[in-house]
Short mmCIF file of C-alpha atoms and ligand atoms in Angstrom, two decimals:
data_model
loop_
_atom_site.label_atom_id
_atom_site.label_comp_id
_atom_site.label_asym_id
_atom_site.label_seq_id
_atom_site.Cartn_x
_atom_site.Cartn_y
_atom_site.Cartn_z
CA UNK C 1 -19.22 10.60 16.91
CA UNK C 2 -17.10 10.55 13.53
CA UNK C 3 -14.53 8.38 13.11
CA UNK C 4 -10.98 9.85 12.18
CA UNK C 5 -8.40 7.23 10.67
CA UNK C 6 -5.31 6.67 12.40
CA UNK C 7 -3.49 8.32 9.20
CA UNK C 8 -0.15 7.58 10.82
CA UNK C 9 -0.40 4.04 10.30
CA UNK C 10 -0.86 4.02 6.36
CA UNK C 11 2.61 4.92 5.92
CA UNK C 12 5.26 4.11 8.87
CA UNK C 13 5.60 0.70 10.28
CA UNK C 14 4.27 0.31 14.54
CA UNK C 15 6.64 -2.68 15.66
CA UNK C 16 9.34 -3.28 17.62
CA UNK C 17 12.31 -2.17 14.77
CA UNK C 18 10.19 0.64 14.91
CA UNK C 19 10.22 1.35 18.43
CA UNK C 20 14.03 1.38 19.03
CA UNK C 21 14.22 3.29 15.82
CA UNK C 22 12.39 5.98 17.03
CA UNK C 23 14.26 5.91 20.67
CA UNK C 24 18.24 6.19 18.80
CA UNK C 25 16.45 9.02 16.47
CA UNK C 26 14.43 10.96 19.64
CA UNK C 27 18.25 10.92 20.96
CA UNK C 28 20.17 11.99 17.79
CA UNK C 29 17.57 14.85 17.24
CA UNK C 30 17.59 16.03 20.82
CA UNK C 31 21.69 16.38 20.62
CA UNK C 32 21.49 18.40 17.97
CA UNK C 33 19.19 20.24 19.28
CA UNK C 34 20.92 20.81 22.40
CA UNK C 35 18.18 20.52 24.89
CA UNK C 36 14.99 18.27 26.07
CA UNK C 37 13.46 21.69 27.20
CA UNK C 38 14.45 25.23 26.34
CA UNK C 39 15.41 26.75 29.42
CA UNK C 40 12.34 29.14 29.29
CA UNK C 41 10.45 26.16 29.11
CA UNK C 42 12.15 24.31 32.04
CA UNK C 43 11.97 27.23 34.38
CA UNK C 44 8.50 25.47 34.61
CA UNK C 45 9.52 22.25 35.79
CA UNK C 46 9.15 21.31 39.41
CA UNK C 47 9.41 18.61 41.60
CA UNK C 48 5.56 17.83 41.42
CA UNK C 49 5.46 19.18 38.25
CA UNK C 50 2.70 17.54 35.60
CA UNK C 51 3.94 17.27 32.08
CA UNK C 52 2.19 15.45 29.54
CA UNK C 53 4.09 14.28 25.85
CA UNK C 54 1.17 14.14 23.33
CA UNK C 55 2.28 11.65 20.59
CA UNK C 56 4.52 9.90 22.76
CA UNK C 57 5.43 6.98 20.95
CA UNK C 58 8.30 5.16 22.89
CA UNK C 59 7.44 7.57 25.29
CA UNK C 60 11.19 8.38 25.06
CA UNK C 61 11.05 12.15 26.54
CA UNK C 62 9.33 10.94 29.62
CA UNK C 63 11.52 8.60 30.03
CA UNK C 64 14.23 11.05 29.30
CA UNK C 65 12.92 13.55 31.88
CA UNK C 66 12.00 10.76 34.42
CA UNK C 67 16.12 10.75 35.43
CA UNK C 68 16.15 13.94 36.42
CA UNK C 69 12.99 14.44 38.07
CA UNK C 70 11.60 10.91 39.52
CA UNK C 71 8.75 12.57 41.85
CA UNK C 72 6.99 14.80 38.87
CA UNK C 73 3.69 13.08 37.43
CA UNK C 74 4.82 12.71 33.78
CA UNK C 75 1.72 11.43 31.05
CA UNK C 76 2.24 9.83 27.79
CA UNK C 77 -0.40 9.82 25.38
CA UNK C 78 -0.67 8.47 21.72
CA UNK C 79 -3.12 7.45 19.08
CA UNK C 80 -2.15 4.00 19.55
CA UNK C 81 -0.51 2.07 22.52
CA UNK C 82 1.56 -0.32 19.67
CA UNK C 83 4.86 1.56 20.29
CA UNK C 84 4.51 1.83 24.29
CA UNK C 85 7.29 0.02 25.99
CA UNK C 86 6.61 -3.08 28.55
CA UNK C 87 5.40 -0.95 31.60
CA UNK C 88 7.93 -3.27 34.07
CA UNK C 89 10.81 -0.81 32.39
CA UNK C 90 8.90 2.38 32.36
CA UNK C 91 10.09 4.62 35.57
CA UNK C 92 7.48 4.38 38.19
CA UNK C 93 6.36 8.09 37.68
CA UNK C 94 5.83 7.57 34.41
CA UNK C 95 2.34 6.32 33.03
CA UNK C 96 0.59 5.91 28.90
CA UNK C 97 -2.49 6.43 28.14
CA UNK C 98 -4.76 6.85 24.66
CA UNK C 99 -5.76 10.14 22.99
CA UNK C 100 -5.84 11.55 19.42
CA UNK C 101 -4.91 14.97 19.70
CA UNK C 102 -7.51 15.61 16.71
CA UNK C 103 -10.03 15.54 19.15
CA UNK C 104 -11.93 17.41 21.77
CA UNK C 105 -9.34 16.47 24.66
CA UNK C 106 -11.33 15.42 28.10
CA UNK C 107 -12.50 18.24 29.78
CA UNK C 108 -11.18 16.29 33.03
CA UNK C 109 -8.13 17.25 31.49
CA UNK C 110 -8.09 20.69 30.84
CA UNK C 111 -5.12 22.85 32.95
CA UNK C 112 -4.18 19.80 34.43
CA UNK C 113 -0.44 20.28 32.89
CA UNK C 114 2.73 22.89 33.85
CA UNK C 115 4.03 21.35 30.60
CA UNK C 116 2.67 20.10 27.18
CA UNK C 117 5.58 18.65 24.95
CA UNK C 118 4.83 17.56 21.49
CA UNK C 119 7.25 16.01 19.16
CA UNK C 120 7.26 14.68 15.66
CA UNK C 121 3.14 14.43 15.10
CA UNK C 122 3.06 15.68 11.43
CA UNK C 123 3.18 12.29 9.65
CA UNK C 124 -0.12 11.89 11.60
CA UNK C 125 -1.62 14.81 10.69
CA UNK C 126 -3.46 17.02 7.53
CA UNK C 127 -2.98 20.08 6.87
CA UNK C 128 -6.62 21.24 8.05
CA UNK C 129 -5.72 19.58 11.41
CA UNK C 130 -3.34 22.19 13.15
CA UNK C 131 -4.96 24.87 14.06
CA UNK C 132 -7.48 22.51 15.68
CA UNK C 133 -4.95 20.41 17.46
CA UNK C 134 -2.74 22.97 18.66
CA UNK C 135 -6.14 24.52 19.89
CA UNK C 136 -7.10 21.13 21.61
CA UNK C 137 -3.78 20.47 23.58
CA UNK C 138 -3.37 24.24 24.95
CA UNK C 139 -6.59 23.43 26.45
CA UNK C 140 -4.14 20.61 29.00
CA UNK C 141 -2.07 24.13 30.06
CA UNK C 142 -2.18 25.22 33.51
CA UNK C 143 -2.52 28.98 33.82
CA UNK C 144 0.96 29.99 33.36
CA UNK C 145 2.49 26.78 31.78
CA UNK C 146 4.37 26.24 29.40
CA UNK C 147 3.84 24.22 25.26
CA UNK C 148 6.90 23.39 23.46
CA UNK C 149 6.94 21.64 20.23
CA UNK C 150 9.55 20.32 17.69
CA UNK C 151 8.78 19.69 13.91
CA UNK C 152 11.19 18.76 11.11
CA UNK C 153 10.95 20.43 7.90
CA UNK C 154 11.61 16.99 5.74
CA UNK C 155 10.80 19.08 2.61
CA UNK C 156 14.09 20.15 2.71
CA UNK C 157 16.02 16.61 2.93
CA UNK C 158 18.83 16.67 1.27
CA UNK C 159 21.98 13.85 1.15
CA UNK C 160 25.38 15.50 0.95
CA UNK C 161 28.91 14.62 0.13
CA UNK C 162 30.93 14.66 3.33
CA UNK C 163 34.04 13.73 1.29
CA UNK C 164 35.10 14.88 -2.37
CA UNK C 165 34.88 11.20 -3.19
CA UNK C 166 31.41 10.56 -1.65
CA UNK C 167 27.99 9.51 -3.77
CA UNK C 168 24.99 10.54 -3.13
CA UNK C 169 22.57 9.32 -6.06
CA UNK C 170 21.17 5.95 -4.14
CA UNK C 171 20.14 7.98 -0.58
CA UNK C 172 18.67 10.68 -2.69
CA UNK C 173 16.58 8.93 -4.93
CA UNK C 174 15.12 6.99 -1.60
CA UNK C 175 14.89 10.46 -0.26
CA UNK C 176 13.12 11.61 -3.33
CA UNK C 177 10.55 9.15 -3.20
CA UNK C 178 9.25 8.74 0.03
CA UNK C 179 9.22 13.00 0.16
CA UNK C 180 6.81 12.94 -2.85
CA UNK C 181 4.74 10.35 -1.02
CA UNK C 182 4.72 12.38 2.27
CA UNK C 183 4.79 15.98 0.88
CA UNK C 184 1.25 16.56 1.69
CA UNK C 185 1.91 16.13 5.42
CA UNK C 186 5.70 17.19 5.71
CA UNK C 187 4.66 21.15 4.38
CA UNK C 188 2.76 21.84 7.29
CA UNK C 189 3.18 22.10 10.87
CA UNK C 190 7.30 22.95 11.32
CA UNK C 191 6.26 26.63 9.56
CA UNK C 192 2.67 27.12 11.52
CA UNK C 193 3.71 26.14 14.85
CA UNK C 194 4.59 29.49 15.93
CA UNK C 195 1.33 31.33 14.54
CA UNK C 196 -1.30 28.61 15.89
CA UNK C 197 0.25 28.75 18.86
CA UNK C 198 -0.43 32.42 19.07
CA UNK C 199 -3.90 32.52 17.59
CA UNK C 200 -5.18 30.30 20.45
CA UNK C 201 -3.94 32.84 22.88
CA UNK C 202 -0.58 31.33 24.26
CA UNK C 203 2.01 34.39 24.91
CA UNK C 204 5.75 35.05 24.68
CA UNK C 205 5.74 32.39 21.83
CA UNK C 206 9.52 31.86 20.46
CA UNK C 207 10.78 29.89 17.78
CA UNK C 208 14.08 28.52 16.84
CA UNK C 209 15.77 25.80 14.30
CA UNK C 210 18.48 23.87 14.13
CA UNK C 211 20.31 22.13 11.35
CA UNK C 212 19.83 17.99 12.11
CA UNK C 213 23.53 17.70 10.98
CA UNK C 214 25.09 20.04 13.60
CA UNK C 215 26.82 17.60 15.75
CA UNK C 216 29.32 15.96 13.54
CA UNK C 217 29.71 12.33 14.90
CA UNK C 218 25.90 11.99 15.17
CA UNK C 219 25.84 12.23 10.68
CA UNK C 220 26.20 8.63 9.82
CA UNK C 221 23.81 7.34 12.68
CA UNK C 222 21.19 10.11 11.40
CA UNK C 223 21.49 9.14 7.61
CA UNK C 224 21.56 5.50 8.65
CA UNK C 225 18.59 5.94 10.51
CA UNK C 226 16.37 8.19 8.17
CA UNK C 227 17.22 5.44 5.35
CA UNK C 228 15.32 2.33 7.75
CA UNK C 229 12.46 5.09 7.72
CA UNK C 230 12.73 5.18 4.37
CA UNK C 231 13.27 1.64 3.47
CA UNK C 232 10.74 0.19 6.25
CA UNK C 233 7.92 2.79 4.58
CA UNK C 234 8.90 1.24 0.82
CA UNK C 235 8.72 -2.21 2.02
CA UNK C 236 5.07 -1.17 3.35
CA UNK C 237 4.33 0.05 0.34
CA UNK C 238 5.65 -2.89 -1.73
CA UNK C 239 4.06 -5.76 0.32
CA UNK C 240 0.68 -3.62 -0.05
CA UNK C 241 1.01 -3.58 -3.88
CA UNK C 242 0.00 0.35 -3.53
CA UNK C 243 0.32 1.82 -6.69
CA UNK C 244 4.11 3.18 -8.06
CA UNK C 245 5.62 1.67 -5.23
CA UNK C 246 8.95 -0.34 -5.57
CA UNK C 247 9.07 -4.57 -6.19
CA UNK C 248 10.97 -6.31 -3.33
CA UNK C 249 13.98 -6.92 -5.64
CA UNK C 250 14.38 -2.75 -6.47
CA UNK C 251 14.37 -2.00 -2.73
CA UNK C 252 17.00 -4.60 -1.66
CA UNK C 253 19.26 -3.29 -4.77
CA UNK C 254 18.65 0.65 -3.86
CA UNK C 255 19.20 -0.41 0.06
CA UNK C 256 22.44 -1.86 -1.05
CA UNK C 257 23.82 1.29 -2.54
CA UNK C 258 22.34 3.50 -0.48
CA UNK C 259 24.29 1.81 2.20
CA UNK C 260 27.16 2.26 0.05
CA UNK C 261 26.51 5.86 -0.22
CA UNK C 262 26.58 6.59 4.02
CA UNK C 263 29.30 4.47 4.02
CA UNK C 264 31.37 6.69 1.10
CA UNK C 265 30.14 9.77 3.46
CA UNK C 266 26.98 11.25 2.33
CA UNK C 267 25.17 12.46 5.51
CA UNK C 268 21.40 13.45 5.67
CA UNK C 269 20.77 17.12 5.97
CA UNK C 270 17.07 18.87 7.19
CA UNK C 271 15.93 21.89 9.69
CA UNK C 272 14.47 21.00 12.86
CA UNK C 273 11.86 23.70 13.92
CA UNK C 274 11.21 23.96 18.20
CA UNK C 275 8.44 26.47 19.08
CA UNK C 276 7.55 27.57 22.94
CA UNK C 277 5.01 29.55 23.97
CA UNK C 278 2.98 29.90 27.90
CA UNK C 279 -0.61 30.06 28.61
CA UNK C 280 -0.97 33.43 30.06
CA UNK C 281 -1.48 33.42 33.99
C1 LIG G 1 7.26 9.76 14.57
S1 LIG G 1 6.44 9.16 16.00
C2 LIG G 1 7.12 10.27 17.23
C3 LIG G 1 7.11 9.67 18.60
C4 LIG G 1 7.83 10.51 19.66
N1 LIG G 1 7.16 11.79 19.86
C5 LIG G 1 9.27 10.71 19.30
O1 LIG G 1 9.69 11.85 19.02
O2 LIG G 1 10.01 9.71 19.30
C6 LIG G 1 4.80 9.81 15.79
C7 LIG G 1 3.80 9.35 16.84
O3 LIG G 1 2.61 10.14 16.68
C8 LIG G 1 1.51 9.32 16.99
N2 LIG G 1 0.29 9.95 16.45
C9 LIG G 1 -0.04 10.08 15.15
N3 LIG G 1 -1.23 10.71 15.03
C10 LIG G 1 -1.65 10.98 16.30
C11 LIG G 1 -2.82 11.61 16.84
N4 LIG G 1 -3.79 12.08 16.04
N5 LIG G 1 -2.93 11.71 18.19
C12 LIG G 1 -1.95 11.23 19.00
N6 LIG G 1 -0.83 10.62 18.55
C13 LIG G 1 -0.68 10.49 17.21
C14 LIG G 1 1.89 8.01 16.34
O4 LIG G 1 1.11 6.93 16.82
C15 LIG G 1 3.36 7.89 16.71
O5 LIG G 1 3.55 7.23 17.92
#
């Protein structure tokens, strides 16, 4: 069997910062967004119903969903169980388990699922890896149920003025750098969800974005929390001694300002992409 590297983990941090980064930005993005699922997604949603979050993480959806519906048999399942909370404060209906969706999923799995959510996987994966992951996790659909998956399009991060007096230059040279880094990753998936959905036969596919900054009062808690992505990555980087990245000292003088900058106002602008589509019945 080949091996596939856990790409994810050359570039963002898997601790416990980490973690309860991930759970305040799961909650900012899903208030701009407006929903956990797109009511044509949640017409599929049961009592008993079986949902399984591929690239769980914190497992923060389940946990999400697990208030509303404590008696559906909600799965979590990640590349790597370093993010998974204690499972003492998971809800009882909730459980974690391994997989990397790169890979032929079980076959003990297959239509096992009225829902298959997916959020925030691209870091994780190359651009020859959709089509064959999107293939591999519509395989989990039940005749009839129901994928939905959210993608940002960080190519288009951007730090605005919110104020004529704000600055900008610190967040967006930050910005700037770690987008280079990631670019290979970050220009696929958000714009292909839609179309490999379709070509492996999944019907009434929709797609819709959403700017990241349209709640107001959720800007500065965004930007703030983009810039520990940021940071946390160039710290990586740094300690590493990977090539062209930043010395200790340059990181802890761009933090500063960059800081300074959310503080002055400038708020962190990008497109979140959610795509929906149903295994026909
Ligand atoms: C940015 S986090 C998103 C976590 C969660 N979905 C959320 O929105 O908070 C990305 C997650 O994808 C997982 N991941 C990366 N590559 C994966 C793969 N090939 N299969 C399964 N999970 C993967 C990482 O381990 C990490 O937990």
């Amino acid at each position: 069997m080949s091996f596939l590297r856990d790409t994810y983990a050359e570039n963002m941090q898997r601790d416990s910062t980490e973690a309860q980064r991930l759970d305040e930005q799961f909650h900012l993005l899903t208030e701009n967004i407006g929903y956990l699922l797109h009511p044509s997604v949640r017409v599929k949603m049961h009592p008993q119903a079986r949902v399984a979050d591929i690239a769980t993480g914190t497992a923060a959806f389940l946990r999400d969903l697990a208030r509303n519906w404590p008696d559906a048999i909600l799965h979590g399942y990640d590349i790597s169980t370093a993010l998974y909370p204690p499972s003492r404060i998971l809800p009882g209906n909730v459980s974690l388990h391994i997989l990397d969706a790169r890979r032929d999923v079980p076959v003990s799995l297959w239509g096992q699922y009225d829902i298959v959510h997916v959020r925030l996987i691209a870091a994780g994966l190359a651009a020859s890896e959709w089509g064959r992951t999107i293939r591999n996790l519509a395989k989990l659909l039940k005749p009839g149920g129901a994928m939905q998956w959210e993608e940002c399009d960080f190519t288009n991060v951007r730090h605005l003025p919110g104020r004529p007096d704000s600055t900008t230059g610190a967040a967006t040279t930050i910005g700037l750098m770690f987008l280079t880094a990631m670019r290979p990753r970050f220009e696929h998936g958000w714009n292909r969800l839609a179309a490999e959905m379709r070509n492996v036969g999944l019907v009434d596919v929709h797609t819709e974005a959403v700017s990241v900054d349209r709640v107001y009062d959720t800007r500065p808690r965004l930007t703030a929390n983009g810039m520990r992505a940021m940071f946390s990555w160039a710290r990586l980087h740094a300690a590493r001694g990977s090539q062209g990245a930043l010395t200790m000292r340059q990181i802890d003088d761009l933090e500063r300002k960059a800081y300074a900058d959310i503080q002055s106002g400038c708020y962190v602008t990008f497109d979140i992409h959610v795509a929906w589509g149903f295994r026909p019945e």
